[in-house]
Structure formats: structure tokens, C-alpha cells
XYZ file of C-alpha atoms in Angstrom:
673
model
C 31.146 -21.905 -15.571
C 30.856 -25.262 -13.762
C 28.392 -26.057 -10.971
C 30.904 -25.391 -8.202
C 31.799 -22.009 -9.629
C 28.087 -21.217 -9.823
C 27.716 -22.231 -6.189
C 30.594 -19.967 -5.185
C 29.169 -17.114 -7.242
C 25.812 -17.418 -5.454
C 27.484 -17.432 -2.044
C 29.815 -14.618 -3.098
C 26.835 -12.499 -4.164
C 25.431 -12.940 -0.654
C 28.788 -11.880 0.798
C 28.916 -8.834 -1.488
C 25.363 -7.812 -0.579
C 26.197 -8.237 3.093
C 29.368 -6.197 2.596
C 27.413 -3.404 0.938
C 24.973 -3.362 3.859
C 27.847 -3.227 6.376
C 29.446 -0.298 4.546
C 26.191 1.656 4.691
C 26.010 0.956 8.430
C 29.611 2.118 8.798
C 28.696 5.308 6.962
C 26.303 6.101 9.816
C 28.695 4.979 12.590
C 32.265 5.459 11.385
C 33.987 4.417 14.623
C 32.138 1.127 15.136
C 34.919 -1.427 15.582
C 32.659 -4.490 15.319
C 31.361 -3.357 11.910
C 34.935 -2.770 10.711
C 35.948 -6.262 11.885
C 32.970 -7.821 10.099
C 33.810 -5.927 6.900
C 37.395 -7.208 7.075
C 36.236 -10.773 7.736
C 33.784 -10.674 4.806
C 36.489 -9.389 2.461
C 38.799 -12.125 3.732
C 36.215 -14.829 2.932
C 35.544 -13.353 -0.492
C 39.255 -13.252 -1.302
C 39.858 -16.858 -0.241
C 36.829 -18.229 -2.062
C 37.729 -16.347 -5.237
C 41.207 -17.872 -5.267
C 39.856 -21.386 -4.697
C 37.273 -21.378 -7.458
C 39.192 -19.628 -10.206
C 37.847 -16.097 -9.686
C 41.383 -14.750 -9.478
C 40.437 -11.199 -10.445
C 37.954 -11.111 -7.556
C 40.553 -12.524 -5.164
C 43.328 -10.115 -6.179
C 41.072 -7.064 -6.169
C 39.492 -7.949 -2.809
C 42.966 -8.513 -1.342
C 43.723 -4.820 -1.911
C 40.466 -3.804 -0.220
C 41.250 -6.131 2.667
C 44.610 -4.401 3.083
C 42.850 -1.037 3.429
C 40.523 -2.277 6.136
C 43.392 -4.009 7.908
C 44.866 -0.510 8.294
C 41.483 0.807 9.430
C 41.042 -1.793 12.151
C 44.637 -1.202 13.300
C 43.814 2.485 13.759
C 46.265 3.568 11.036
C 43.586 4.842 8.647
C 40.402 6.756 9.476
C 37.033 5.962 7.918
C 36.120 8.855 5.633
C 33.505 9.642 3.000
C 36.179 9.222 0.338
C 37.126 5.768 1.641
C 33.494 4.628 1.815
C 32.751 5.976 -1.670
C 35.775 4.141 -3.067
C 34.801 0.914 -1.288
C 31.203 1.075 -2.526
C 32.464 1.699 -6.072
C 34.742 -1.317 -5.586
C 31.732 -3.420 -4.566
C 30.048 -2.491 -7.856
C 33.178 -3.603 -9.699
C 33.347 -6.901 -7.776
C 29.786 -7.617 -8.958
C 31.070 -7.251 -12.523
C 34.142 -9.409 -11.821
C 31.917 -12.166 -10.388
C 30.497 -12.658 -13.882
C 33.965 -14.131 -14.615
C 34.009 -12.927 -18.220
C 37.122 -13.741 -20.286
C 37.680 -10.014 -20.818
C 36.231 -6.824 -19.358
C 34.540 -4.273 -21.600
C 36.379 -1.026 -22.317
C 34.152 0.867 -19.880
C 34.755 -1.736 -17.161
C 38.514 -1.584 -17.775
C 38.460 2.188 -17.372
C 36.429 1.821 -14.186
C 38.859 -0.817 -12.892
C 41.877 1.435 -13.535
C 40.197 4.409 -11.886
C 39.180 2.494 -8.747
C 42.541 0.725 -8.504
C 44.262 4.123 -8.461
C 41.978 5.276 -5.648
C 42.691 2.104 -3.647
C 46.449 2.500 -4.079
C 46.190 6.005 -2.663
C 45.003 4.506 0.635
C 47.551 1.696 1.036
C 51.317 1.252 0.986
C 53.428 -1.841 0.255
C 53.757 -4.757 2.644
C 56.789 -6.927 3.114
C 56.773 -10.548 4.113
C 59.128 -13.454 3.784
C 58.401 -17.064 2.969
C 60.733 -20.057 3.200
C 59.952 -23.553 1.982
C 61.811 -26.829 2.423
C 60.912 -30.481 1.984
C 59.136 -30.709 5.297
C 57.944 -27.255 6.250
C 56.522 -24.097 4.777
C 57.744 -21.216 6.948
C 56.303 -17.737 6.541
C 56.947 -14.581 8.507
C 54.885 -11.409 8.558
C 55.506 -9.045 11.446
C 52.589 -9.300 13.880
C 52.197 -7.727 17.313
C 49.471 -8.422 19.826
C 48.375 -11.674 18.198
C 47.411 -15.213 19.228
C 49.087 -18.582 18.652
C 46.974 -21.370 17.114
C 47.383 -25.002 16.193
C 45.357 -25.941 13.082
C 44.807 -29.362 11.550
C 43.431 -29.287 7.986
C 42.491 -32.689 6.522
C 40.692 -32.354 3.169
C 38.667 -35.280 1.885
C 40.289 -36.954 -1.156
C 37.557 -35.707 -3.517
C 37.897 -32.026 -2.516
C 39.556 -31.056 -5.811
C 36.658 -32.463 -7.829
C 34.698 -29.264 -7.152
C 37.524 -27.021 -8.352
C 38.953 -26.320 -4.899
C 42.727 -26.117 -4.465
C 43.474 -26.642 -0.745
C 46.934 -25.075 -1.142
C 45.234 -21.721 -1.714
C 43.721 -22.010 1.756
C 47.004 -22.924 3.405
C 48.766 -20.079 1.597
C 46.060 -17.573 2.526
C 46.246 -18.577 6.175
C 50.018 -18.553 6.607
C 50.412 -15.120 4.986
C 48.336 -13.622 7.802
C 51.174 -13.969 10.313
C 54.225 -15.995 11.321
C 53.633 -19.682 10.631
C 55.159 -23.154 10.392
C 53.322 -25.685 8.245
C 53.930 -29.407 8.115
C 52.468 -31.490 5.276
C 51.534 -35.167 5.713
C 51.053 -37.834 3.047
C 50.123 -40.750 5.308
C 47.010 -41.600 3.278
C 48.849 -42.009 -0.012
C 47.574 -45.230 -1.696
C 49.663 -47.673 -3.781
C 50.597 -46.326 -7.200
C 48.095 -48.535 -9.048
C 45.235 -47.147 -6.924
C 46.338 -43.529 -6.971
C 43.823 -41.112 -8.505
C 45.588 -37.994 -9.830
C 42.434 -35.932 -9.232
C 42.316 -36.756 -5.508
C 44.023 -35.010 -2.605
C 46.031 -37.259 -0.267
C 47.727 -34.498 1.738
C 46.833 -32.993 5.105
C 48.456 -30.037 6.836
C 49.352 -29.024 10.373
C 49.842 -25.318 10.976
C 51.229 -23.505 13.998
C 50.669 -19.781 13.504
C 50.929 -16.503 15.381
C 48.398 -14.113 13.860
C 46.010 -11.249 14.523
C 43.142 -13.358 13.182
C 40.480 -14.521 15.610
C 39.362 -18.151 15.691
C 36.186 -17.145 13.836
C 38.218 -15.452 11.095
C 40.386 -18.559 10.732
C 37.248 -20.657 10.329
C 36.103 -18.217 7.637
C 39.195 -19.167 5.600
C 37.745 -22.694 5.401
C 34.173 -21.430 4.921
C 33.666 -22.947 1.475
C 35.237 -26.333 2.278
C 33.993 -27.063 5.797
C 31.716 -29.808 4.448
C 34.602 -31.296 2.440
C 37.225 -31.340 5.211
C 38.042 -32.197 8.806
C 39.267 -29.069 10.565
C 40.547 -28.587 14.105
C 41.579 -25.219 15.560
C 43.172 -24.909 19.005
C 43.916 -21.591 20.719
C 47.437 -21.803 22.227
C 47.439 -18.438 23.981
C 48.632 -14.877 23.455
C 52.383 -15.589 23.418
C 54.186 -16.165 20.104
C 55.411 -19.715 20.715
C 57.224 -19.682 17.360
C 59.827 -17.363 18.928
C 60.541 -19.911 21.661
C 63.983 -21.536 21.376
C 62.625 -24.813 22.747
C 59.903 -24.833 20.100
C 62.544 -24.265 17.415
C 64.600 -27.158 18.827
C 61.502 -29.336 18.823
C 60.891 -28.541 15.136
C 64.464 -29.516 14.275
C 64.092 -32.799 16.173
C 61.089 -33.845 14.093
C 62.214 -32.356 10.773
C 62.588 -35.794 9.176
C 59.653 -37.368 10.989
C 56.301 -38.131 9.409
C 54.515 -37.942 12.743
C 52.005 -35.279 13.690
C 53.028 -32.513 16.106
C 52.986 -33.736 19.714
C 52.256 -30.488 21.488
C 51.600 -32.258 24.784
C 55.219 -33.449 24.794
C 56.313 -29.976 23.767
C 54.454 -28.530 26.753
C 56.489 -30.727 29.097
C 59.722 -29.754 27.358
C 58.978 -26.049 27.562
C 57.649 -26.176 31.132
C 58.355 -22.468 31.463
C 55.762 -19.711 31.774
C 58.218 -17.261 30.185
C 58.339 -19.403 27.052
C 54.611 -19.770 26.715
C 51.683 -18.182 28.478
C 49.297 -21.003 27.851
C 49.569 -24.160 25.755
C 46.697 -26.600 25.571
C 46.114 -29.402 23.185
C 43.482 -32.100 23.060
C 44.966 -35.604 22.924
C 41.943 -36.802 21.002
C 42.203 -34.092 18.351
C 41.967 -36.688 15.598
C 38.629 -37.874 16.949
C 37.311 -34.318 17.198
C 38.420 -33.527 13.681
C 36.486 -36.478 12.334
C 33.208 -35.227 13.739
C 31.095 -34.032 10.840
C 29.320 -30.702 11.005
C 25.540 -30.935 10.950
C 23.933 -29.215 7.963
C 20.999 -27.097 9.147
C 20.214 -25.259 5.911
C 20.854 -25.633 2.199
C 20.865 -23.292 -0.780
C 18.235 -24.074 -3.417
C 18.280 -22.761 -6.970
C 15.321 -20.416 -7.541
C 14.490 -22.320 -10.731
C 13.879 -25.432 -8.622
C 11.477 -23.460 -6.417
C 9.648 -22.237 -9.514
C 9.365 -25.821 -10.767
C 8.038 -26.908 -7.365
C 5.366 -24.186 -7.404
C 4.374 -25.120 -10.966
C 3.998 -28.790 -10.000
C 1.949 -27.883 -6.925
C -0.255 -25.710 -9.147
C -0.800 -28.638 -11.508
C -1.631 -30.827 -8.512
C -4.242 -28.314 -7.324
C -5.846 -28.268 -10.785
C -5.867 -32.089 -10.904
C -7.359 -32.151 -7.405
C -10.214 -29.933 -8.625
C -10.941 -32.397 -11.452
C -10.926 -35.285 -8.963
C -13.400 -33.386 -6.762
C -15.864 -33.143 -9.648
C -15.507 -36.834 -10.471
C -15.925 -37.837 -6.809
C -19.053 -35.727 -6.351
C -20.581 -37.209 -9.497
C -19.935 -40.855 -8.442
C -20.866 -40.572 -4.725
C -18.586 -43.509 -3.881
C -17.994 -43.377 -0.057
C -14.509 -44.897 -0.298
C -13.543 -42.533 -3.103
C -14.930 -39.590 -1.118
C -12.726 -40.539 1.845
C -9.603 -40.896 -0.317
C -10.338 -37.609 -2.069
C -10.778 -35.770 1.232
C -7.444 -37.102 2.494
C -5.688 -36.166 -0.745
C -7.259 -32.713 -0.621
C -5.799 -32.108 2.864
C -2.354 -33.269 1.739
C -2.557 -31.039 -1.336
C -3.493 -28.042 0.810
C -0.601 -28.672 3.227
C 1.831 -29.128 0.330
C 0.554 -25.916 -1.246
C 1.084 -23.967 1.996
C 4.563 -25.457 2.462
C 5.628 -24.609 -1.094
C 4.201 -21.121 -0.654
C 6.128 -20.517 2.590
C 9.385 -21.741 1.043
C 9.040 -19.162 -1.748
C 8.551 -16.210 0.630
C 11.227 -13.546 0.970
C 11.356 -10.639 3.439
C 11.236 -7.158 1.931
C 14.401 -6.373 3.912
C 16.389 -8.341 1.314
C 16.040 -5.172 -0.803
C 17.023 -2.732 1.972
C 20.643 -2.437 0.883
C 19.692 -1.499 -2.687
C 17.268 1.122 -1.419
C 19.742 2.615 1.072
C 22.477 2.713 -1.551
C 20.180 4.522 -4.001
C 19.160 7.134 -1.412
C 22.778 7.666 -0.324
C 24.319 7.935 -3.796
C 21.577 9.896 -5.590
C 21.139 12.237 -2.629
C 24.888 12.963 -2.633
C 24.896 13.535 -6.411
C 22.074 16.089 -6.065
C 23.638 17.787 -3.051
C 20.804 16.759 -0.739
C 21.063 15.421 2.784
C 18.583 12.571 3.221
C 17.908 10.122 6.018
C 16.312 6.807 5.056
C 14.234 4.895 7.614
C 12.625 1.469 7.270
C 10.073 -0.311 9.457
C 8.313 -3.639 9.080
C 10.618 -4.841 6.314
C 10.639 -8.314 7.866
C 7.231 -8.606 6.142
C 7.387 -11.439 3.604
C 6.136 -11.662 0.031
C 6.229 -14.253 -2.722
C 9.624 -14.264 -4.458
C 8.074 -13.412 -7.825
C 6.275 -10.403 -6.325
C 9.493 -9.182 -4.677
C 11.205 -9.361 -8.073
C 8.340 -7.540 -9.797
C 7.992 -4.750 -7.234
C 11.702 -3.872 -6.890
C 11.921 -1.589 -9.934
C 8.669 0.280 -9.132
C 9.899 1.002 -5.586
C 13.281 2.160 -6.930
C 11.442 4.458 -9.361
C 9.322 5.925 -6.553
C 12.415 6.480 -4.388
C 14.144 8.307 -7.249
C 11.153 10.618 -7.534
C 11.190 11.193 -3.758
C 14.872 12.142 -3.891
C 14.821 14.122 -7.130
C 11.450 15.887 -7.000
C 10.177 15.508 -3.449
C 13.008 16.409 -1.062
C 14.062 20.062 -1.359
C 17.625 21.383 -1.313
C 18.977 21.999 2.223
C 18.865 25.810 1.864
C 15.246 25.720 0.678
C 14.238 23.405 3.530
C 15.881 25.701 6.070
C 13.937 28.688 4.705
C 10.700 26.711 5.172
C 11.601 25.980 8.786
C 12.348 22.310 8.074
C 15.490 20.384 9.088
C 18.190 20.648 6.410
C 18.244 16.848 6.214
C 15.230 15.360 4.433
C 13.502 12.155 5.498
C 12.280 9.248 3.374
C 10.474 6.370 5.070
C 9.662 2.901 3.774
C 7.299 0.770 5.850
C 5.531 -2.520 5.242
C 2.733 -4.383 7.009
C 0.159 -7.111 6.540
C -3.487 -6.167 6.012
C -5.529 -9.347 5.686
C -4.253 -11.256 2.653
C -2.428 -8.237 1.281
C 0.800 -6.406 2.039
C 0.989 -2.616 2.100
C 4.306 -0.927 1.274
C 4.305 2.794 2.042
C 7.014 5.122 0.708
C 6.767 8.638 2.119
C 8.864 11.799 2.255
C 8.713 15.109 4.122
C 9.351 17.123 0.975
C 7.489 19.760 -0.998
C 4.430 17.694 -1.819
C 2.499 17.852 -5.077
C 1.646 21.243 -6.574
C -1.960 20.710 -7.697
C -2.057 23.751 -9.996
C 1.119 22.735 -11.802
C -0.047 19.124 -12.216
C -3.438 20.255 -13.527
C -1.812 22.661 -15.992
C 0.545 19.935 -17.207
C -2.366 17.495 -17.656
C -4.349 20.047 -19.692
C -1.276 20.853 -21.808
C -0.869 17.136 -22.572
C -4.596 16.686 -23.411
C -5.089 14.373 -20.443
C -7.823 16.577 -19.026
C -10.062 19.104 -20.785
C -10.528 21.345 -17.761
C -14.308 21.395 -18.216
C -15.147 20.001 -14.767
C -13.894 20.551 -11.233
C -11.667 17.797 -9.872
C -11.184 16.782 -6.247
C -7.737 16.852 -4.622
C -7.483 13.046 -4.964
C -8.423 13.153 -8.652
C -5.813 15.833 -9.388
C -3.101 13.876 -7.594
C -4.000 10.729 -9.542
C -3.536 12.568 -12.858
C 0.196 11.926 -12.528
C -0.524 8.201 -12.923
C -2.040 8.625 -16.387
C -0.087 7.414 -19.433
C 1.350 10.398 -21.237
C 1.734 12.618 -18.192
C 5.508 12.107 -18.380
C 7.348 14.227 -20.908
C 10.814 14.178 -22.364
C 11.484 17.353 -20.405
C 11.823 16.554 -16.726
C 9.145 18.132 -14.583
C 11.610 20.233 -12.619
C 9.180 23.158 -12.526
C 6.756 21.109 -10.395
C 7.380 21.006 -6.654
C 6.581 17.333 -6.459
C 6.812 14.313 -8.635
C 5.184 12.565 -11.549
C 7.925 11.436 -13.906
C 7.139 7.962 -15.189
C 4.696 6.960 -12.465
C 2.308 5.662 -15.138
C 4.879 2.899 -15.714
C 4.974 2.168 -11.984
C 1.167 1.973 -11.890
C 1.088 -0.446 -14.835
C 3.708 -2.766 -13.328
C 1.887 -2.869 -9.987
C -1.435 -3.586 -11.715
C 0.136 -6.452 -13.680
C 0.786 -8.300 -10.400
C -2.790 -7.696 -9.174
C -1.690 -4.798 -6.994
C -2.922 -1.266 -6.478
C -1.376 2.161 -5.975
C -2.583 5.071 -3.844
C -1.126 8.574 -3.535
C -1.627 11.131 -0.776
C 0.067 14.517 -0.668
C 0.057 17.749 1.307
C 1.831 20.901 0.089
C 5.113 21.493 1.978
C 4.475 18.451 4.178
C 5.281 15.656 1.777
C 3.872 12.793 -0.240
C 3.184 9.148 0.513
C 2.667 6.411 -2.053
C 1.092 3.144 -0.918
C 1.580 -0.057 -2.891
C -0.985 -2.753 -2.068
C 0.074 -6.257 -3.086
C -1.272 -9.814 -2.844
C 0.784 -12.241 -0.760
C 1.127 -14.606 -3.693
C 0.431 -14.633 -7.412
C -0.034 -18.361 -7.818
C -2.694 -20.125 -5.715
C -5.642 -18.651 -3.802
C -8.588 -19.955 -1.813
C -11.625 -18.704 -3.675
C -15.396 -18.826 -3.938
C -16.793 -20.076 -7.240
C -19.808 -18.084 -8.483
C -22.009 -18.120 -11.581
C -23.153 -15.113 -13.619
C -25.071 -15.698 -16.866
C -23.734 -19.295 -16.942
C -20.135 -18.019 -16.783
C -17.925 -18.974 -13.848
C -15.961 -16.464 -11.766
C -13.680 -16.699 -8.727
C -13.815 -14.294 -5.768
C -10.950 -14.513 -3.265
C -12.306 -15.871 0.032
C -10.291 -13.472 2.171
C -12.178 -10.411 0.835
C -15.673 -11.840 1.451
C -17.352 -10.488 4.584
C -20.773 -12.168 4.305
C -23.054 -13.914 1.810
C -26.783 -13.133 1.754
C -29.754 -14.779 0.044
C -32.292 -11.931 -0.234
C -35.738 -11.323 -1.596
C -35.428 -8.938 -4.531
C -37.880 -6.567 -2.801
C -35.240 -5.966 -0.101
C -33.170 -4.018 -2.603
C -35.435 -1.024 -2.036
C -34.532 2.019 -4.135
C -32.520 0.537 -7.002
C -31.767 4.008 -8.377
C -29.333 4.939 -5.581
C -27.854 1.407 -5.469
C -27.668 1.437 -1.651
C -28.867 -1.450 0.514
C -29.144 -1.663 4.289
C -27.662 -4.881 5.687
C -27.326 -5.406 9.445
C -28.061 -1.696 10.008
C -25.266 -0.652 7.661
C -25.647 1.204 4.369
C -23.667 -0.557 1.651
C -23.371 0.379 -2.049
C -24.056 -2.501 -4.420
C -23.926 -3.462 -8.067
C -25.085 -6.381 -10.179
C -22.340 -8.258 -12.018
C -24.768 -8.670 -14.918
C -24.779 -4.889 -15.293
C -21.005 -4.574 -14.899
C -20.385 -7.168 -17.637
C -23.377 -5.948 -19.716
C -25.372 -9.189 -19.620
C -29.144 -9.366 -20.011
C -31.123 -8.808 -16.755
C -31.969 -11.930 -14.768
C -35.441 -12.036 -13.241
C -35.577 -14.034 -10.031
C -37.307 -13.639 -6.696
C -34.246 -14.639 -4.633
C -30.919 -12.946 -5.229
C -27.444 -13.974 -4.065
C -25.393 -11.063 -2.701
C -21.729 -11.087 -1.647
C -20.477 -8.361 0.679
C -16.792 -7.787 -0.048
C -14.330 -5.566 1.805
C -11.295 -3.480 0.957
C -9.521 -1.730 3.827
C -12.313 0.081 5.734
C -14.745 0.065 2.811
C -17.432 -2.431 1.845
C -19.543 -3.077 -1.222
C -22.057 -5.717 -2.290
C -22.202 -7.536 -5.611
C -25.186 -9.495 -6.913
C -24.479 -12.858 -8.574
C -26.715 -15.542 -10.069
C -25.472 -18.420 -7.934
C -22.846 -19.339 -5.324
C -21.314 -22.718 -6.236
C -18.871 -23.293 -3.351
C -15.235 -22.977 -2.307
C -12.489 -23.609 -4.846
C -8.678 -23.595 -4.756
C -7.658 -21.599 -7.801
C -4.347 -21.589 -9.633
C -4.321 -18.012 -10.910
C -2.738 -17.332 -14.281
C -2.158 -13.834 -15.702
C -4.215 -12.696 -18.664
C -2.556 -12.596 -22.077
C -1.429 -9.322 -23.638
C -4.661 -8.951 -25.621
C -6.794 -9.130 -22.469
C -4.715 -7.109 -20.024
C -6.099 -3.901 -18.582
C -9.583 -5.277 -17.921
C -11.215 -3.127 -15.247
C -12.514 -5.807 -12.904
C -10.566 -8.953 -13.881
C -7.181 -9.801 -12.346
C -6.500 -13.234 -13.840
C -7.957 -16.587 -14.836
C -7.955 -20.191 -13.651
C -8.760 -23.592 -15.137
C -11.551 -25.486 -13.378
C -11.710 -29.225 -12.834
C -13.889 -29.744 -15.923
C -11.398 -27.889 -18.114
C -13.391 -24.665 -18.446
C -11.893 -21.266 -17.640
C -13.085 -19.056 -14.786
C -12.079 -15.395 -14.514
C -10.797 -14.058 -11.186
C -12.635 -10.900 -10.070
C -10.705 -7.856 -8.848
C -13.195 -6.869 -6.138
C -10.943 -4.048 -4.902
C -11.597 -2.107 -8.099
C -15.323 -2.791 -7.869
C -15.376 -1.428 -4.310
C -13.381 1.674 -5.259
C -15.693 2.443 -8.177
C -18.856 2.000 -6.086
C -17.381 4.104 -3.254
C -16.453 6.914 -5.653
C -19.893 6.833 -7.259
């Protein structure tokens, strides 16, 4: 697959995702004409692009879908569940066809045959006629209630270098209605300078079609930067049926000149012949005006490389800081400060470029809820709020599968069958909500349902049966609920006898923890369950505070630090309860030396950091506070994963390694104690 085919595939994937989203919207509002038009236009663009770049299977298959929705928008076919199901299945097949494999697998072939049969059940044959001669391409497809257009299409000579065949575009356009096309070869160079790979032809098209001007522009969507295109609306009357227009065509049949529609207007001079005919005399000048490019598509690998280089720059900057502080050279200090500001701005810019809104996943989530709910015979409404919230691209990729897993559990084990819900006095249609919001330097994603909730007795019995809990002590509601997150709670037999969930959530918990996230579960019997995923904004670079404990360096994220205190050790008071009063507030505390099992450190003055997590606070005692530090956080290797209070590591300017503290876990442990 060459670069241009890859570019088309990327853009086609966006079109397919957009198409899937539109179909789900149409499912909720089956008579929405604007959605139907947009679906048709998207299919039209996908068909044309596929033909241009050698994805012929995509083009041919999408053409059949386009024919269905042409009937829908004409009011000849109603939108039904069966039609939407077939179209969504077709979208799944188009995703396979976009891989452009030499041959489909046997399963894919069977799927193709099955879906093709369903499509054919919705459409009938179409008849059209095409005539070609040396000067014109004439095509006629019966169209009523259309618009006449004049179109000038002048491809740049190098257009075919990217695999584009401009004839595909002309052919696609003229088959949408009644059209006359005139080809020009005025730019043909002398034979010795002729490049067989270049295009020296331009086309003029006069067409009567149902297409809007925007839909015509969509035909040229993938070549608008490689061509000069002019489209003029000539009015609602089919000027191709005018006798005077036909005579005019005959008079210029042997001419190499461009259409002179201004002269034609004077010749017609009859409102019965044409309702409105306008043409800009300076159309050539307008066509030569280049479109301004306001955005570009960037390969995600290039973004990853950019982030890696910025990370290396941050590490190098830290080394320069150490050298500058050691030398105390005023000029060097000034240069270093300036470079540090530039590095920080570059870091922020690279970070913002890599952000993606959670709503990019909405279509996948809605499709899952729709399809799985239908398979299980459940009626489910899916609501989203705050999905414009943005996260680092790598986090979005890592959190997608866990969210899908949670949604499956909501659908399969949380939402009851309609009859059961009605007996409980609930609406027959269940509700699943997904919301997202910023909380400081974290993002909270909450997935909730109004289903059966978690049956504590059943979960506890299952945990005891699986030797996850001995049953020798009384557990709180929160502790029982969290048993479903333990490895081994899942069994080969699905937990269908539990009115809740729990299948495979240990895997979800592990994946969230691997990206320095956290998971919380709340549930009420017969009211539902909510699962909150708490995530960092980015996995790569953080602003941190460098601390020392037993001559080892650690990083604490600046955003979680509330205050720093230098206290006399006598202010600790009763060290047995591990509670200290700071600013009239009781705060639990712990010494990092105790957490990491270092020898006690006797000193009269202690350094204490007060850190926060949601509405909770805790204090941690450290040996020394060394100052602020930009840290490039790297994940721990497989041998060191699962550490209770460590979320990653970073390389300092002197080449030593500092561990990044997971203060959220420290706070949760101290709060529980």
C-alpha cells in the first residue's frame, strides 16, 4: 500500500466512523432528513475516493449502499430496524475491505455474500444511458426536481502521481444525472517534453442533477488541493433540454474553446428556456485561486516521536540545571533560564497536540450498547455528558478496552430484562450513563446504570468459594463490593446467578493501574452501580517536587501537594494514632521511612508534605525537600510492577533514578486505617 493509499485509508476510516455515528443518530430519529442527506453524502465521498485510489471493492460495495439511501431520501424506502442493522453490518464489512487485502478470508466472504443479499433485497435495478464521441461525453439518467450546474475541473499535471485517476471523478459526477462533458487538451506540451505520468486534460461539465453544490464538491474532496475547481449554479431548469442549448453544442462541436455561457444566455434570451443562467466571466481567475489549508493530518507515530524528543529535551534540561547551579556563571544562568522556559512551552504544546476528546470513542460505545442490548432482548438508553473532556492519546488507547468491558457488564449483568424491570416499578428501558470531567490534574470517567446493583451476599459467597476471603471477619459494604476486583473472582462459568456484575473486572483494574489510574465502585441494590475511573491527564511529563528519603530520591506530583511544613518533632503529639493537627484540621500522617521500611531518622526538624486526593488529605514525612523538578515518567518494568505506592520512575539530571510516588494510594490507605 503506497503513501497515497494510506492517506485515503486514514480519511476513509474517519468517514466510516462518522457514518456509523450518523446511523446511530438516525436510529433515534428515523425521519430526520438532514441526517439522511449527510449519510448519503458520506457514502458518496467514500465511493468516489475508493474508486480513485484503487479500493474498488469499497467503491462498488458503497455504491450499493448509496443506492439504498438515495431511495430513502426520495421517500421511496422507509428507515427501519432491518435497514439500519444491514447498514451497520455493511459498515463493519467496509472496515474489512479498507484493509485492501488481495483476498478475503472464508468467513469474510460468507459475511460479504450474506450482507450483499440483504442489500439487494432493498434495491432494484437502475437504467441509464451513456454516449461518447470525440468531443463530448453525454450521459442521461432520469432526474426530476434537480438543478443545472456548470463545472470546470482542471487537475494539476502531477495529480496522477498520487494514484488518482481524474476520469473516475468525471464518471462519478456525470452518472448522477443528465450531463454533457467537454474535454480540453490545451496544455498539451510538445512530444519531446510530454510526461506519460502527467495529466494534461481538463473538463467542462454541464449537468442537471439532484446533487447539491456541497455534494458536488464532495466528489472532488480528495483532490481539491491538486486541482482548480469552479462550480456555478445555473438554476432549477434543465437547460440540457433546451433546443437552443442543443444548437449551441452542435455549433461548437469541433471547437477547442471553452463554453461561452454568457453568449448562450443572449442566444436563449427566453425565460421559458431557462429560469436563471449566470456565469462569471472571470471564471478562469476564480478557478486559479488556491484553497487555504487550515489543518493537516499527522501520523500518530510522528506525534509519538515528537513526545519522545521533548521528553529527552526535558531530561537534558535537568542535567543542564545541575551543571549551571554548580558553576554559578551569571551568563550561563540567564541562558539556562531562557532555555528552561522554551522547553516548558514546547512541552505544553506537544502535550496539547497529543490530546484527544473522549467523544472520539462515543460511536464505539453507542454501537456496543445498541447491538449487545438487542442481542440480549434488553431495551437500553445510552447517555453521555462531558465527553469533550480531553486525555492524552496513549491514555485514550489504553482505557478504551476497560470501558468497553465495563459497559458489557452493565448490559449483561446490570440492566434487567424489561419484564423484570416492570415488576420492580422501573421503566422497561434501562439507562446507562457515561460522564467525564476534570478534577485537578486528573480526569474522572463515570459509567453508571440503573440496574439491579450488586448482591453483596452472592459476591461474598462467591469470594469464599474461590478462597479469596476466609469469612473470619466482618467486611464493610465497600470492602465486599471491591472483592469483585480481586484476581480469581472471575470463573469460567458466567456469574449469571448474581444480580450484578464482576466478570473479569480484575483485568480492568490491572489495566487502569498500569496507566497510573484508579478504580472505584459504588452500588445500591435495585438502584444500580457506578464505576469511576480516575486517570492522569498524561503519562509522559509531569511537574514534580523532588524529595529525599534515606538518601534516595523520589518525585511527588506538584498538583497533589496542598502545603509543605517544617515542624518540630514534638508537634507530632501522639504518634500512636498517627494524627496531627495542622491549621485546626486533623490529618492522618505516615513516615515514608516506615512505609519503605528504612531505619528511623532522628532529627529535631521534620519535613511534612500535605497531599490531597478528592476531598481527603494525608501528610507524609520526608527527610528533605530538594525543589521542583520536571519529570519524564517511565513505567516500571514487569518485575517491578504492582508496587503499592510507586507509579513510575524518572531519570534525574545526574543520571540517577528517582521513583514517582503514588500519593493517592497512600492517602487511601491512611484514610482506611
